[in-house]
PDB file of C-alpha atoms and ligand atoms in Angstrom:
ATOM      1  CA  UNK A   7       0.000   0.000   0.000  1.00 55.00           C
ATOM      2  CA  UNK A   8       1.447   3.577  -0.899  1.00 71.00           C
ATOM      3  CA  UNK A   9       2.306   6.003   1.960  1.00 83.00           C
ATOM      4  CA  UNK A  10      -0.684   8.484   1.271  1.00 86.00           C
ATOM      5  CA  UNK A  11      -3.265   5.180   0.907  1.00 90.00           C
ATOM      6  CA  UNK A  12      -2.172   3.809   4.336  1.00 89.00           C
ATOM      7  CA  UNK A  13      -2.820   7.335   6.218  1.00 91.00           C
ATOM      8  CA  UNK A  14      -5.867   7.620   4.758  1.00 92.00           C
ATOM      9  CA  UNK A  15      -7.044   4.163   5.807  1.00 94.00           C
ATOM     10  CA  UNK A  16      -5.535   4.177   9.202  1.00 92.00           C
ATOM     11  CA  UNK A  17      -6.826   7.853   9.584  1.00 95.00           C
ATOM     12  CA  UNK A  18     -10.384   5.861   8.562  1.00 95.00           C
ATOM     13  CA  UNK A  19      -9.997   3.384  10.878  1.00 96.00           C
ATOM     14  CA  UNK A  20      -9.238   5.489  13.463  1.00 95.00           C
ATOM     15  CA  UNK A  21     -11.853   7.769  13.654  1.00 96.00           C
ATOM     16  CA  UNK A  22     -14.214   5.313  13.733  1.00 97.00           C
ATOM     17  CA  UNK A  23     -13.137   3.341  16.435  1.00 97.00           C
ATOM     18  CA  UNK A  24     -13.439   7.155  18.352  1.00 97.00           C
ATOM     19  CA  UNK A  25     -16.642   7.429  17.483  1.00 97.00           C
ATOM     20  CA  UNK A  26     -17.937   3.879  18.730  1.00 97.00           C
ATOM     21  CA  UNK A  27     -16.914   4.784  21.956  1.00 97.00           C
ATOM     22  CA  UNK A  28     -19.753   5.206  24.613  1.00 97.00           C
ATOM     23  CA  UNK A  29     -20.701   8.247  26.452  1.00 95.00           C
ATOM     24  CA  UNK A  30     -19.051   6.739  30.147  1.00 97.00           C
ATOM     25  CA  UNK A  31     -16.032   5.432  28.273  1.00 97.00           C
ATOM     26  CA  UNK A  32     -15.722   9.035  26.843  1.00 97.00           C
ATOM     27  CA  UNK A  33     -16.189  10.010  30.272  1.00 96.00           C
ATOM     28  CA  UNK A  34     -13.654   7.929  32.028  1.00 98.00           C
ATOM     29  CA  UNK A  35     -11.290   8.783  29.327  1.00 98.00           C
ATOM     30  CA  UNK A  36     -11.669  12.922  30.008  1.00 98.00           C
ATOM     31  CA  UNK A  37     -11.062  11.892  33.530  1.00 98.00           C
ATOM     32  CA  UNK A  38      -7.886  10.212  32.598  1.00 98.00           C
ATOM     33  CA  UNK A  39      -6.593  13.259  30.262  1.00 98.00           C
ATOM     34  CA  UNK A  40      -6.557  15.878  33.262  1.00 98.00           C
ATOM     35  CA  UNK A  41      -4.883  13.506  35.626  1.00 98.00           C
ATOM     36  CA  UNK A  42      -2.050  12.995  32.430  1.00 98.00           C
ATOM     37  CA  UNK A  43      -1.879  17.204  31.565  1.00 98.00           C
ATOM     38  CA  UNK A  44      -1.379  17.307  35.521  1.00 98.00           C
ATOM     39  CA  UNK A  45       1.617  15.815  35.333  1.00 98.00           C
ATOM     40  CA  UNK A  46       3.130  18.634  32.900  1.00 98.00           C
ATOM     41  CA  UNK A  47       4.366  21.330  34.965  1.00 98.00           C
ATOM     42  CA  UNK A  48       3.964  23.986  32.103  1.00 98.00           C
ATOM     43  CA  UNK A  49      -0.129  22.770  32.283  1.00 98.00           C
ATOM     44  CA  UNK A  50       0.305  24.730  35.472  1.00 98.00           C
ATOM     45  CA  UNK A  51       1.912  27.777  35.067  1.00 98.00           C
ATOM     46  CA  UNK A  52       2.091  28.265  31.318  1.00 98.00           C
ATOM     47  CA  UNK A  53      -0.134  31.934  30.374  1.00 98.00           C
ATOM     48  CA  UNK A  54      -1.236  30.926  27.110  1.00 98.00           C
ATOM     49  CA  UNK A  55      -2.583  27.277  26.565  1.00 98.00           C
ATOM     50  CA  UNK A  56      -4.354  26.813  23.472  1.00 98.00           C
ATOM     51  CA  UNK A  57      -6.865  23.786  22.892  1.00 98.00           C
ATOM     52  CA  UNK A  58      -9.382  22.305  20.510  1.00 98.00           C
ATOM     53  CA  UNK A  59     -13.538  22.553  20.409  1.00 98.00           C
ATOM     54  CA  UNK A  60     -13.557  18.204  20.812  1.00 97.00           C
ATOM     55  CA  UNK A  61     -15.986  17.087  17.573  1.00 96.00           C
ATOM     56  CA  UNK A  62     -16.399  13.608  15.869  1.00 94.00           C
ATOM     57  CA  UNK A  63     -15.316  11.530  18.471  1.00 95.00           C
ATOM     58  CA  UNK A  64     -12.238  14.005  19.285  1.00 97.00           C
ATOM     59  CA  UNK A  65     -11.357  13.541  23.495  1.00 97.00           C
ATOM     60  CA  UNK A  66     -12.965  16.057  25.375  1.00 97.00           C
ATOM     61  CA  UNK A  67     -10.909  19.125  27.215  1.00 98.00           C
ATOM     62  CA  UNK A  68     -13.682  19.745  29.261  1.00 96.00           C
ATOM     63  CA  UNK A  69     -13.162  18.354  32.258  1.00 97.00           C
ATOM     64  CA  UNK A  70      -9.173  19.392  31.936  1.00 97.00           C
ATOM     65  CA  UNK A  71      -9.790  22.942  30.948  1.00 97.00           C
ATOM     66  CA  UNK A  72     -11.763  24.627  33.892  1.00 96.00           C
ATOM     67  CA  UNK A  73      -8.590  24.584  36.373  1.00 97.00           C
ATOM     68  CA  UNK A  74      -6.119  27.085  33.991  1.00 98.00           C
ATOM     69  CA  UNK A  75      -9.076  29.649  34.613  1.00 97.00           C
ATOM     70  CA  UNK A  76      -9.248  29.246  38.266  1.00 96.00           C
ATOM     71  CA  UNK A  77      -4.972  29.649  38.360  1.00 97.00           C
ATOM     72  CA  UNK A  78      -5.421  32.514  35.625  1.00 98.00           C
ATOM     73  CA  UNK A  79      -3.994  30.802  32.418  1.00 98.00           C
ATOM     74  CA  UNK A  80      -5.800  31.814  29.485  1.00 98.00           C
ATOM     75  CA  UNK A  81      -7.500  29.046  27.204  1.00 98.00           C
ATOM     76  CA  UNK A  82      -7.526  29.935  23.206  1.00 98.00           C
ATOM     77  CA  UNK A  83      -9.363  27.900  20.611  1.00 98.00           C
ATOM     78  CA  UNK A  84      -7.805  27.861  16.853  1.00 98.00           C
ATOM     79  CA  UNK A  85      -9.303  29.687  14.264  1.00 98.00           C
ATOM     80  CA  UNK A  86      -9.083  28.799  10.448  1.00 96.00           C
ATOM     81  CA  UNK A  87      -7.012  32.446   9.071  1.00 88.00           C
ATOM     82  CA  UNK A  88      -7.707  33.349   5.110  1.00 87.00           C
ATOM     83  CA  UNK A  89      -3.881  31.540   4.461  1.00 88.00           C
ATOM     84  CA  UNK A  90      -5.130  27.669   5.748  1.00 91.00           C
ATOM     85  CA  UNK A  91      -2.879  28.833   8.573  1.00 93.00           C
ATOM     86  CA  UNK A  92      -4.492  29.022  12.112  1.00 97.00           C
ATOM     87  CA  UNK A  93      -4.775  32.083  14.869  1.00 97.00           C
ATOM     88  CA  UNK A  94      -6.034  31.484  18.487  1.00 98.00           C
ATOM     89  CA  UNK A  95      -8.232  33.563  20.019  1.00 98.00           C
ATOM     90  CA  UNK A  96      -8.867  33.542  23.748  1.00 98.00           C
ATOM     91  CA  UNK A  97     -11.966  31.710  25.414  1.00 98.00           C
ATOM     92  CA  UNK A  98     -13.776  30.962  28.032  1.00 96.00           C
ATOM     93  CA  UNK A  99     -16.734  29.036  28.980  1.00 93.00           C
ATOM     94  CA  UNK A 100     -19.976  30.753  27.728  1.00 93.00           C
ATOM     95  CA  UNK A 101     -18.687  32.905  25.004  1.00 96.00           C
ATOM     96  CA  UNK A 102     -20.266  32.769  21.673  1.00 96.00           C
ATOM     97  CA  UNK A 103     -19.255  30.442  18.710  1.00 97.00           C
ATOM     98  CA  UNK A 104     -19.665  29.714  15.392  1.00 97.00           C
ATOM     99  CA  UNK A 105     -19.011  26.926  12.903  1.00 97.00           C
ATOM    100  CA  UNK A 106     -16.063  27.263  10.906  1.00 96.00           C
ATOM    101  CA  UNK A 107     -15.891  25.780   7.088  1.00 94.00           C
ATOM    102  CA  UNK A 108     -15.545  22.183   8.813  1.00 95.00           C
ATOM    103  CA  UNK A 109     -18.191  22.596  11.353  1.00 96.00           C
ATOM    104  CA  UNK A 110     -16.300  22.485  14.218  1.00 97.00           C
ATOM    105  CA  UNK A 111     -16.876  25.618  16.394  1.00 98.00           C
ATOM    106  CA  UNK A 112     -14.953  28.577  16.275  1.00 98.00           C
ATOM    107  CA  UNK A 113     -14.554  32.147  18.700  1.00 97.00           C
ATOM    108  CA  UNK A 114     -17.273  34.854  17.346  1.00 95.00           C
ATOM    109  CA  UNK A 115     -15.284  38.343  16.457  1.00 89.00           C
ATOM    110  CA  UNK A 116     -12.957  37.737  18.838  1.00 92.00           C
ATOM    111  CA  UNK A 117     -11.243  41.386  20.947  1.00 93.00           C
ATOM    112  CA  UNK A 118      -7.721  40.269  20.194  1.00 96.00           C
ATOM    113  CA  UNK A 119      -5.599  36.810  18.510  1.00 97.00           C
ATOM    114  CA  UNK A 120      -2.731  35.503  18.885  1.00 98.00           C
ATOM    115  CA  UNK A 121      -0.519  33.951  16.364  1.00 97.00           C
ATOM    116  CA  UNK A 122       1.157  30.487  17.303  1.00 98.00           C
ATOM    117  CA  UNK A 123       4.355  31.800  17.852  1.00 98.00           C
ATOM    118  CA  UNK A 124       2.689  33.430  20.538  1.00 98.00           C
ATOM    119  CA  UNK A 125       1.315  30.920  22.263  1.00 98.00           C
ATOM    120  CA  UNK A 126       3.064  28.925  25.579  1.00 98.00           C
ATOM    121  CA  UNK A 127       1.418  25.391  25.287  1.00 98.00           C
ATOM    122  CA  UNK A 128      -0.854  23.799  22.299  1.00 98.00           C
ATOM    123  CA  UNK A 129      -2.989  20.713  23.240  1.00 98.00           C
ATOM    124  CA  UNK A 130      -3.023  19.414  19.585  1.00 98.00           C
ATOM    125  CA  UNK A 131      -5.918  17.387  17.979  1.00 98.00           C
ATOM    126  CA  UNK A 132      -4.958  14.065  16.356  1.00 97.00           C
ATOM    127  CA  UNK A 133      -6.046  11.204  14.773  1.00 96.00           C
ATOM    128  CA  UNK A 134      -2.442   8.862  15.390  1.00 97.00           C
ATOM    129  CA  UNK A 135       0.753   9.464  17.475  1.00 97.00           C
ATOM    130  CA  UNK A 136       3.898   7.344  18.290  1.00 97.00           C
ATOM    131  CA  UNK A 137       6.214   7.512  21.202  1.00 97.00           C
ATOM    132  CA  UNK A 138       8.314  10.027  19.132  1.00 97.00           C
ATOM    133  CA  UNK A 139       6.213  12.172  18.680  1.00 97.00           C
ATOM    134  CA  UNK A 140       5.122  11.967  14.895  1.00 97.00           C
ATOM    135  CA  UNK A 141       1.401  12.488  14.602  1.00 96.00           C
ATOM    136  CA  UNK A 142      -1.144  12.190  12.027  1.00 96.00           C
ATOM    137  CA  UNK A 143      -4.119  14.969  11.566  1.00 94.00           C
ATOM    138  CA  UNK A 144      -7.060  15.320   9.414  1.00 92.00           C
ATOM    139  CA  UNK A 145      -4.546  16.003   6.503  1.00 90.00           C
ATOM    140  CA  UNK A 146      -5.356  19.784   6.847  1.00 92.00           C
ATOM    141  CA  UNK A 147      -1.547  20.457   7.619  1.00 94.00           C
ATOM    142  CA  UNK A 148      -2.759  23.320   9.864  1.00 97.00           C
ATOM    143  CA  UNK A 149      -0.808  22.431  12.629  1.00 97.00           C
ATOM    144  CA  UNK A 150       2.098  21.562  10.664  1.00 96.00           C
ATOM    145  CA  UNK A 151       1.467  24.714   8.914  1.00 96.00           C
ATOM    146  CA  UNK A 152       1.115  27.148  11.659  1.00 97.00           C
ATOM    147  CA  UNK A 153       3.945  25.795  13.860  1.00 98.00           C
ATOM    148  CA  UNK A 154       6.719  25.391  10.578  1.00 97.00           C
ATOM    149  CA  UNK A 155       8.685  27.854  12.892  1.00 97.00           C
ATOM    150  CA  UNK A 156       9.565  25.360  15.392  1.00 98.00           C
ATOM    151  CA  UNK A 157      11.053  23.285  12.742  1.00 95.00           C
ATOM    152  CA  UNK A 158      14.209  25.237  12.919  1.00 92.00           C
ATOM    153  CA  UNK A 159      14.664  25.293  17.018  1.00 96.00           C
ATOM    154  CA  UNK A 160      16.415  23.281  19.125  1.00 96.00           C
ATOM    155  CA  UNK A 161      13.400  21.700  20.778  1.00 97.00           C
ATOM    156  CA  UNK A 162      11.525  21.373  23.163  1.00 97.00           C
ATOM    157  CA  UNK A 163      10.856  25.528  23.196  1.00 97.00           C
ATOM    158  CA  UNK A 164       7.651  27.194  23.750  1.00 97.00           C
ATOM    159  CA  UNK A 165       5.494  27.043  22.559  1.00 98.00           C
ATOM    160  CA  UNK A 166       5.272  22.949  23.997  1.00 98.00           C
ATOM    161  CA  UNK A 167       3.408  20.873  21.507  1.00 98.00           C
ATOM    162  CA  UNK A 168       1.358  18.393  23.390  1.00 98.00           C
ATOM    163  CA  UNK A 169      -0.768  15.700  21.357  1.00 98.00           C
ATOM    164  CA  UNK A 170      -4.221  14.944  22.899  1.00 98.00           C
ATOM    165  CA  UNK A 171      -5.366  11.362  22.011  1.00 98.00           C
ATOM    166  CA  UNK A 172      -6.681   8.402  23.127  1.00 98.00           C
ATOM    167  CA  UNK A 173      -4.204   5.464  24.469  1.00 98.00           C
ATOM    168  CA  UNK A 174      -5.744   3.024  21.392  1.00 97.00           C
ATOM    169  CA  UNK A 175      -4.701   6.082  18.860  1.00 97.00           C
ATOM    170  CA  UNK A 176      -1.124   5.034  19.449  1.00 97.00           C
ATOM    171  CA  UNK A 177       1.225   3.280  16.635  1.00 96.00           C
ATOM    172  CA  UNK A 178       4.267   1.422  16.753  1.00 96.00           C
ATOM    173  CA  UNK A 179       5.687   4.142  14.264  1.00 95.00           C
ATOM    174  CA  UNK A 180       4.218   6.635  12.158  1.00 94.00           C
ATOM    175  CA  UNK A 181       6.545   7.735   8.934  1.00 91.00           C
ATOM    176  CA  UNK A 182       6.937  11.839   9.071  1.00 89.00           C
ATOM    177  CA  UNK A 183       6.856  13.612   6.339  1.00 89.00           C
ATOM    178  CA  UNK A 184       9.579  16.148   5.914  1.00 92.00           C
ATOM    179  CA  UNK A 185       6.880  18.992   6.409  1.00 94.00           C
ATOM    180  CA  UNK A 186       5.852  17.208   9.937  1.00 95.00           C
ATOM    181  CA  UNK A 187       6.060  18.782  12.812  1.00 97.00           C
ATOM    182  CA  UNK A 188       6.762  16.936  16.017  1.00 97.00           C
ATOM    183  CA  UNK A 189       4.925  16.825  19.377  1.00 98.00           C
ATOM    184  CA  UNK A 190       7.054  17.477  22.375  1.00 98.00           C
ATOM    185  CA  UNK A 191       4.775  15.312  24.822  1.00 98.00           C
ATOM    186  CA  UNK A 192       1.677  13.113  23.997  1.00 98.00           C
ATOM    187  CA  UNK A 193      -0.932  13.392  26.997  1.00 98.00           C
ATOM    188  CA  UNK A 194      -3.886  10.302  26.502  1.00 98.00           C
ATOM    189  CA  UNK A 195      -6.974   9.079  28.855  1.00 98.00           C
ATOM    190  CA  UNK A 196      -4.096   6.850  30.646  1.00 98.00           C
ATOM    191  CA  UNK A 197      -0.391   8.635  30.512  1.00 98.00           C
ATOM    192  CA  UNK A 198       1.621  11.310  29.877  1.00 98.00           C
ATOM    193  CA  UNK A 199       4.091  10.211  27.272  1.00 98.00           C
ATOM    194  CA  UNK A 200       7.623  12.586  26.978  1.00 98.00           C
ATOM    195  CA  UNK A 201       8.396  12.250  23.367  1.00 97.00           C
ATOM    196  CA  UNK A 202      12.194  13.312  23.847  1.00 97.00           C
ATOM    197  CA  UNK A 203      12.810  10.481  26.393  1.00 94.00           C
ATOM    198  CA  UNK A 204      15.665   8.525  24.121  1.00 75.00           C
ATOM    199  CA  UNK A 205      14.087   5.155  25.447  1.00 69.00           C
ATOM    200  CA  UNK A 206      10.683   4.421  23.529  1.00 66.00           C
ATOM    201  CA  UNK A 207      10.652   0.861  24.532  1.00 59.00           C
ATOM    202  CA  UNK A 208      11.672  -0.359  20.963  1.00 58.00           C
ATOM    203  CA  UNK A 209      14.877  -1.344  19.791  1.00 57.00           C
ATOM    204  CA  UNK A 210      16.621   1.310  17.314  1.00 52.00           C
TER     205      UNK A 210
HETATM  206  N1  LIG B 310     -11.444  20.015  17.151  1.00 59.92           N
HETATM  207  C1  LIG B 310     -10.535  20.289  16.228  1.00 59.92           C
HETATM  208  N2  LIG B 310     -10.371  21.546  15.806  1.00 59.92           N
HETATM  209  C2  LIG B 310      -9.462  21.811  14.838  1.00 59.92           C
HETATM  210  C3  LIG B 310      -8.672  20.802  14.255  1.00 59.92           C
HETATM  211  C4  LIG B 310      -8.867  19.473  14.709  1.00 59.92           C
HETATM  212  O1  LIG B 310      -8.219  18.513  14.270  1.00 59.92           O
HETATM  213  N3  LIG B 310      -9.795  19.266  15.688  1.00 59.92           N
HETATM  214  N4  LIG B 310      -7.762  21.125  13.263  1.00 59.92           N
HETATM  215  C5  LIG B 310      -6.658  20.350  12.927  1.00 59.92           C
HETATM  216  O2  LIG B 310      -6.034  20.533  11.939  1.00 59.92           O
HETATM  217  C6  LIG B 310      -7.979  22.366  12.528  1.00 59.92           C
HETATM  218  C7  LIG B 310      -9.058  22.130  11.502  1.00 59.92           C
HETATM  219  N5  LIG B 310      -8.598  21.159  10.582  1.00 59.92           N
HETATM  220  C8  LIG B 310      -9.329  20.324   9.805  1.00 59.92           C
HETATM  221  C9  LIG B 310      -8.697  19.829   8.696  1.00 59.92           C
HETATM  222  C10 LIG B 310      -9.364  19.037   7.813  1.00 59.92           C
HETATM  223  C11 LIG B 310     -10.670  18.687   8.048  1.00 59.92           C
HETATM  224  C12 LIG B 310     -11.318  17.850   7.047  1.00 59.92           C
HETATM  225  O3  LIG B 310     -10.884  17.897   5.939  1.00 59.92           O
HETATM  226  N6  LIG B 310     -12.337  17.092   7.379  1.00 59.92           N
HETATM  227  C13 LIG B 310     -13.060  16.158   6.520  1.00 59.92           C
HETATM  228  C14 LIG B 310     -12.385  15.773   5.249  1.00 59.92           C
HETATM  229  C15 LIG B 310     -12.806  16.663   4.133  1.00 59.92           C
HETATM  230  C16 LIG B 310     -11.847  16.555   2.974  1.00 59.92           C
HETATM  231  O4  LIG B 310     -11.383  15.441   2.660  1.00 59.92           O
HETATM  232  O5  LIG B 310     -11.554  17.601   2.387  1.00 59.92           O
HETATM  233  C17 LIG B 310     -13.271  14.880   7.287  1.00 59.92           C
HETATM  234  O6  LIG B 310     -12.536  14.635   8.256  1.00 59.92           O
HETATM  235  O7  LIG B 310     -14.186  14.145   6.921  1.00 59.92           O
HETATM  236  C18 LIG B 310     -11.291  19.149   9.189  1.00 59.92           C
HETATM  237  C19 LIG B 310     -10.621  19.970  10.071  1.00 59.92           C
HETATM  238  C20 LIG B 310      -8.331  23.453  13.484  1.00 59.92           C
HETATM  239  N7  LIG B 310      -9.365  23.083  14.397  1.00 59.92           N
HETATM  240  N1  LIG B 311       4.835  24.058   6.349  1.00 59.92           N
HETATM  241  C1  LIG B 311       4.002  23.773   5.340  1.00 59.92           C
HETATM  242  N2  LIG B 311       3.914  24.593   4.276  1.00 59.92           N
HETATM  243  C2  LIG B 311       3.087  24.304   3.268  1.00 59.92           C
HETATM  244  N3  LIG B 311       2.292  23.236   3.203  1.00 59.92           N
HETATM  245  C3  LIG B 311       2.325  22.384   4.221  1.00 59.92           C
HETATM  246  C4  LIG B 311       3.166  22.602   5.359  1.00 59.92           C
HETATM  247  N4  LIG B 311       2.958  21.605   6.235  1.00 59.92           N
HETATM  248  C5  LIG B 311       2.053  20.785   5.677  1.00 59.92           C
HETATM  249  N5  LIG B 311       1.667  21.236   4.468  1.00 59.92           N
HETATM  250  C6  LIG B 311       0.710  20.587   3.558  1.00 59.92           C
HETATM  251  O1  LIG B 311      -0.418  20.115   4.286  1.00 59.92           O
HETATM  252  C7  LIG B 311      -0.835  18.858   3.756  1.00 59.92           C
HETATM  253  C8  LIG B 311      -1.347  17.951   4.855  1.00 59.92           C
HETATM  254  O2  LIG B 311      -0.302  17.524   5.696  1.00 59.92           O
HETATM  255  P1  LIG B 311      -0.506  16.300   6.713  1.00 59.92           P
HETATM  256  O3  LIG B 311      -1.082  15.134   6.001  1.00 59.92           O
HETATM  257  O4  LIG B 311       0.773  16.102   7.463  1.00 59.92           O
HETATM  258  O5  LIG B 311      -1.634  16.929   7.654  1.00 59.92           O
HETATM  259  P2  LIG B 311      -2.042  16.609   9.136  1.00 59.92           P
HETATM  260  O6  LIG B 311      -0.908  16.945  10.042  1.00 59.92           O
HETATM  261  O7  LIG B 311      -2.548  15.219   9.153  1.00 59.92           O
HETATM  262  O8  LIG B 311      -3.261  17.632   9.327  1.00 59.92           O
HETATM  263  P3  LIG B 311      -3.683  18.702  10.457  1.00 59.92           P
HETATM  264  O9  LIG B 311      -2.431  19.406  10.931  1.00 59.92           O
HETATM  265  O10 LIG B 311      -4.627  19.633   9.787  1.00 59.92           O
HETATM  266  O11 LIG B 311      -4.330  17.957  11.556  1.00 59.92           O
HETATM  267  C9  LIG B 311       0.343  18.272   3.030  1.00 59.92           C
HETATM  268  O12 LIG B 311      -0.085  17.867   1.761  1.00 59.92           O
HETATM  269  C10 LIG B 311       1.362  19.377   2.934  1.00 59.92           C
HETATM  270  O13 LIG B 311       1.640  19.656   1.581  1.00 59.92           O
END
């Protein structure tokens, strides 16, 4: 099978094994996230943490989200800029929304943005991961898009890049693609994975 015919099948399969989850498993596995971000020291300090608006299946930041307010981080959702590149715009619970081209919910005229290179810590959506930190999306390249600026720094910088999936969204080893991105830390429903550790538990 060619490269681009295996992501889009394991992207396939994927996302449908999200969505056949069940409300409580969803649940339990929300739980599990904000015990994981816990972990990360920058979850608690960092100003600017950026997230996603969880659709089709996506794990909820809900239950890990209302804590930054109460220790006065700010929380930004993306927004989809003019250049397929993304902004973030701060929010907080009960502020209005609207669907963006995809349907997934998006900051109403926003007061101010921020660019990513702005930003302190990104939760980042995805649909695969591995232990080093290559991840596959919803073939958007946003991400990779937006944060291309990282790609020349010594990492891990800010802003952190931390992967938000579920433990089963994990692969032995996902091929990156020279425009890729990596993730600095991968948090799921049951730990908090350090992508620079130099032991991933498989032989070289
Ligand atoms: N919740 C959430 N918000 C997010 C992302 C995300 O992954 N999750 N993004 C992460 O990048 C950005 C939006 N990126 C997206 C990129 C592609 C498609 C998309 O193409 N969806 C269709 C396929 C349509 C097509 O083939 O053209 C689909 O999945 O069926 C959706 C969102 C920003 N906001
Ligand atoms: N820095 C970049 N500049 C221009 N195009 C890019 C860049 N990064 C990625 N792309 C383009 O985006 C497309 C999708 O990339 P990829 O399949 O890696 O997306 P993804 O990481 O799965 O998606 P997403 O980030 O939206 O979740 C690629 O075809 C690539 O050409």
């Amino acid at each position: 099978m060619d490269a681009p015919a295996e992501r889009r099948e394991i992207r396939q399969q994927l996302a449908a094994r999200r969505r056949a989850l069940t409300p409580p498993q969803r649940m339990a596995a929300a739980q599990g996230l904000r015990r994981s971000l816990e972990q990360l020291p920058e979850f608690h300090t960092d100003a600017r943490v950026a997230g996603y608006w969880a659709t089709d299946g996506e794990l909820p930041l809900n239950l890990a989200i209302p804590p930054l307010a109460e220790r006065g981080q700010q929380f930004l959702l993306p927004m989809i800029g003019r250049e397929r590149e993304l902004r973030f715009a701060p929010w907080r619970a009960g502020d209005p929304v609207e669907p963006n081209r995809y349907g997934i919910p998006e900051p109403v005229t926003p007061h101010e943005w921020f660019a990513a290179f702005q930003l302190d810590l990104v939760l980042v959506p995805l649909l695969a991961f591995d232990r080093r930190g290559h991840r596959l999306g919803y073939g958007g390249g946003y991400y990779d898009r937006s944060f291309a600026f990282l790609g020349d720094q010594a990492r891990p910088t800010e802003p952190l890049l931390v992967g938000i999936a579920y433990a089963f969204q994990e692969m032995d080893a996902i091929d990156a693609e020279s425009w890729d991105i990596p993730l600095d830390y991968v948090a799921t429903d049951r730990e908090l994975i350090d992508c620079h550790a130099t032991d991933h538990g498989t032989p070289a």
